XYZ file of C-alpha atoms in Angstrom:
156
model
C -171.577 -121.048 -43.706
C -173.181 -123.705 -45.822
C -170.987 -126.659 -46.828
C -171.611 -125.955 -50.533
C -173.492 -123.419 -52.698
C -176.786 -125.332 -52.577
C -176.414 -126.095 -48.852
C -177.105 -129.816 -49.133
C -173.577 -131.317 -49.239
C -173.582 -134.231 -46.777
C -177.351 -134.018 -46.207
C -179.182 -137.323 -45.844
C -181.780 -136.365 -48.475
C -179.150 -136.585 -51.232
C -180.310 -133.328 -52.881
C -176.773 -131.935 -53.378
C -175.685 -131.941 -56.985
C -172.565 -129.828 -56.470
C -169.415 -131.287 -57.968
C -166.259 -131.680 -55.842
C -164.704 -128.807 -57.819
C -167.648 -126.489 -57.079
C -167.520 -127.443 -53.382
C -163.761 -126.760 -53.252
C -164.163 -123.349 -54.909
C -167.027 -122.461 -52.575
C -165.152 -123.466 -49.407
C -161.940 -121.821 -50.632
C -163.700 -118.441 -50.539
C -162.976 -118.495 -46.808
C -159.233 -118.053 -46.499
C -157.048 -120.145 -44.216
C -155.941 -117.095 -42.178
C -159.591 -116.169 -41.581
C -160.484 -119.743 -40.548
C -157.465 -119.700 -38.210
C -159.189 -116.915 -36.265
C -162.364 -118.934 -35.664
C -161.839 -120.998 -32.511
C -164.750 -123.401 -32.846
C -165.982 -124.686 -36.187
C -168.665 -127.346 -36.016
C -170.813 -129.004 -38.597
C -174.517 -128.925 -37.801
C -176.515 -131.451 -39.771
C -180.093 -130.739 -40.773
C -182.662 -132.542 -38.641
C -185.599 -134.424 -40.076
C -188.925 -132.657 -39.460
C -190.032 -135.410 -37.075
C -187.015 -134.712 -34.851
C -187.662 -130.964 -34.912
C -191.171 -131.511 -33.574
C -190.037 -133.716 -30.666
C -189.340 -132.409 -27.191
C -185.583 -132.220 -26.801
C -184.024 -134.569 -24.324
C -180.828 -133.635 -22.608
C -179.310 -131.741 -19.775
C -181.413 -128.852 -18.413
C -180.060 -125.377 -19.157
C -179.803 -124.548 -15.458
C -177.265 -127.383 -15.012
C -175.257 -126.186 -17.989
C -175.320 -122.638 -16.623
C -173.938 -123.828 -13.281
C -171.094 -125.680 -15.027
C -170.259 -122.663 -17.205
C -170.263 -120.314 -14.205
C -167.982 -122.695 -12.275
C -165.593 -122.878 -15.249
C -165.539 -119.085 -15.527
C -164.815 -118.821 -11.784
C -161.861 -121.219 -12.236
C -160.508 -119.008 -15.007
C -160.882 -115.868 -12.921
C -159.131 -117.458 -9.936
C -156.311 -118.904 -12.054
C -155.537 -115.957 -14.335
C -157.948 -113.090 -13.627
C -159.610 -113.279 -17.053
C -161.360 -115.631 -19.459
C -159.317 -118.133 -21.456
C -160.146 -116.429 -24.763
C -158.275 -113.313 -23.575
C -154.983 -115.095 -22.849
C -151.874 -113.820 -24.614
C -149.451 -116.197 -26.330
C -147.101 -116.047 -23.338
C -149.973 -116.776 -20.942
C -151.105 -119.694 -23.106
C -147.604 -121.174 -22.912
C -147.711 -120.873 -19.119
C -151.338 -121.703 -18.281
C -152.343 -124.153 -21.010
C -149.754 -126.886 -20.697
C -151.166 -130.229 -21.880
C -150.092 -133.458 -20.218
C -147.748 -135.804 -22.101
C -150.434 -137.829 -23.870
C -152.395 -134.695 -24.808
C -149.241 -133.112 -26.200
C -148.631 -136.160 -28.419
C -152.165 -135.908 -29.804
C -151.767 -132.175 -30.391
C -148.424 -132.565 -32.186
C -149.877 -135.302 -34.401
C -152.842 -133.073 -35.328
C -150.561 -130.109 -36.028
C -148.511 -132.176 -38.464
C -151.498 -133.877 -40.085
C -153.509 -130.684 -40.635
C -150.533 -128.357 -41.165
C -151.705 -125.869 -38.547
C -150.229 -122.439 -37.987
C -148.962 -121.278 -34.602
C -152.217 -119.324 -34.285
C -154.300 -122.487 -34.752
C -152.116 -124.333 -32.223
C -152.658 -121.642 -29.582
C -156.382 -121.470 -30.254
C -156.737 -125.224 -29.826
C -154.869 -124.979 -26.519
C -157.229 -122.242 -25.284
C -160.271 -124.287 -26.264
C -158.774 -127.378 -24.592
C -158.149 -125.319 -21.437
C -161.812 -124.261 -21.465
C -162.976 -127.848 -21.977
C -160.803 -128.900 -19.024
C -162.314 -126.074 -16.937
C -165.828 -127.230 -17.829
C -164.837 -130.745 -16.716
C -163.424 -129.301 -13.447
C -159.978 -130.608 -14.404
C -156.890 -128.790 -13.233
C -154.839 -130.313 -16.064
C -155.365 -130.409 -19.814
C -155.601 -134.110 -20.647
C -155.871 -136.104 -23.863
C -159.713 -136.079 -24.029
C -159.746 -132.265 -23.685
C -157.259 -131.821 -26.535
C -159.012 -134.420 -28.703
C -162.326 -132.604 -28.297
C -160.736 -129.222 -29.056
C -159.160 -130.647 -32.223
C -162.561 -131.846 -33.420
C -163.869 -128.275 -33.237
C -161.307 -127.122 -35.841
C -162.452 -129.456 -38.592
C -165.914 -128.340 -39.690
C -165.305 -128.130 -43.413
C -164.601 -131.140 -45.578
C -161.029 -132.363 -45.807
C -159.159 -130.577 -48.566
């Protein structure tokens, strides 16, 4: 969704003229329970035209594909299915964060007033991030990254 009715909230061109009240009403159209069901929420900023015309630099898709396939293989070997299909009981068993990661997760839960559903979804995303990093354990950086994916809209 757009960040505001005009779509320019936070844009570098400064075109947004939406008031904070209008932005709140617009973003409140998406209910908390619905947002809870969306595992990854990221903000994608508009690129300047000059950047759009440039050749993208970055990791080749074939390397990303290999990493994704390896992560999926880890999931299949560990639990016989993808992380997104884990039940609550399986999450509690297979997605145990280490001590430091658990501290970060508890702090985020309190700060953002997450539901149990949001907590479990963050754990599944963190487990996937750990799988992509070829890590057997869910560590602080995995949880921190997963938390960032739950905060796409402006702070309320």
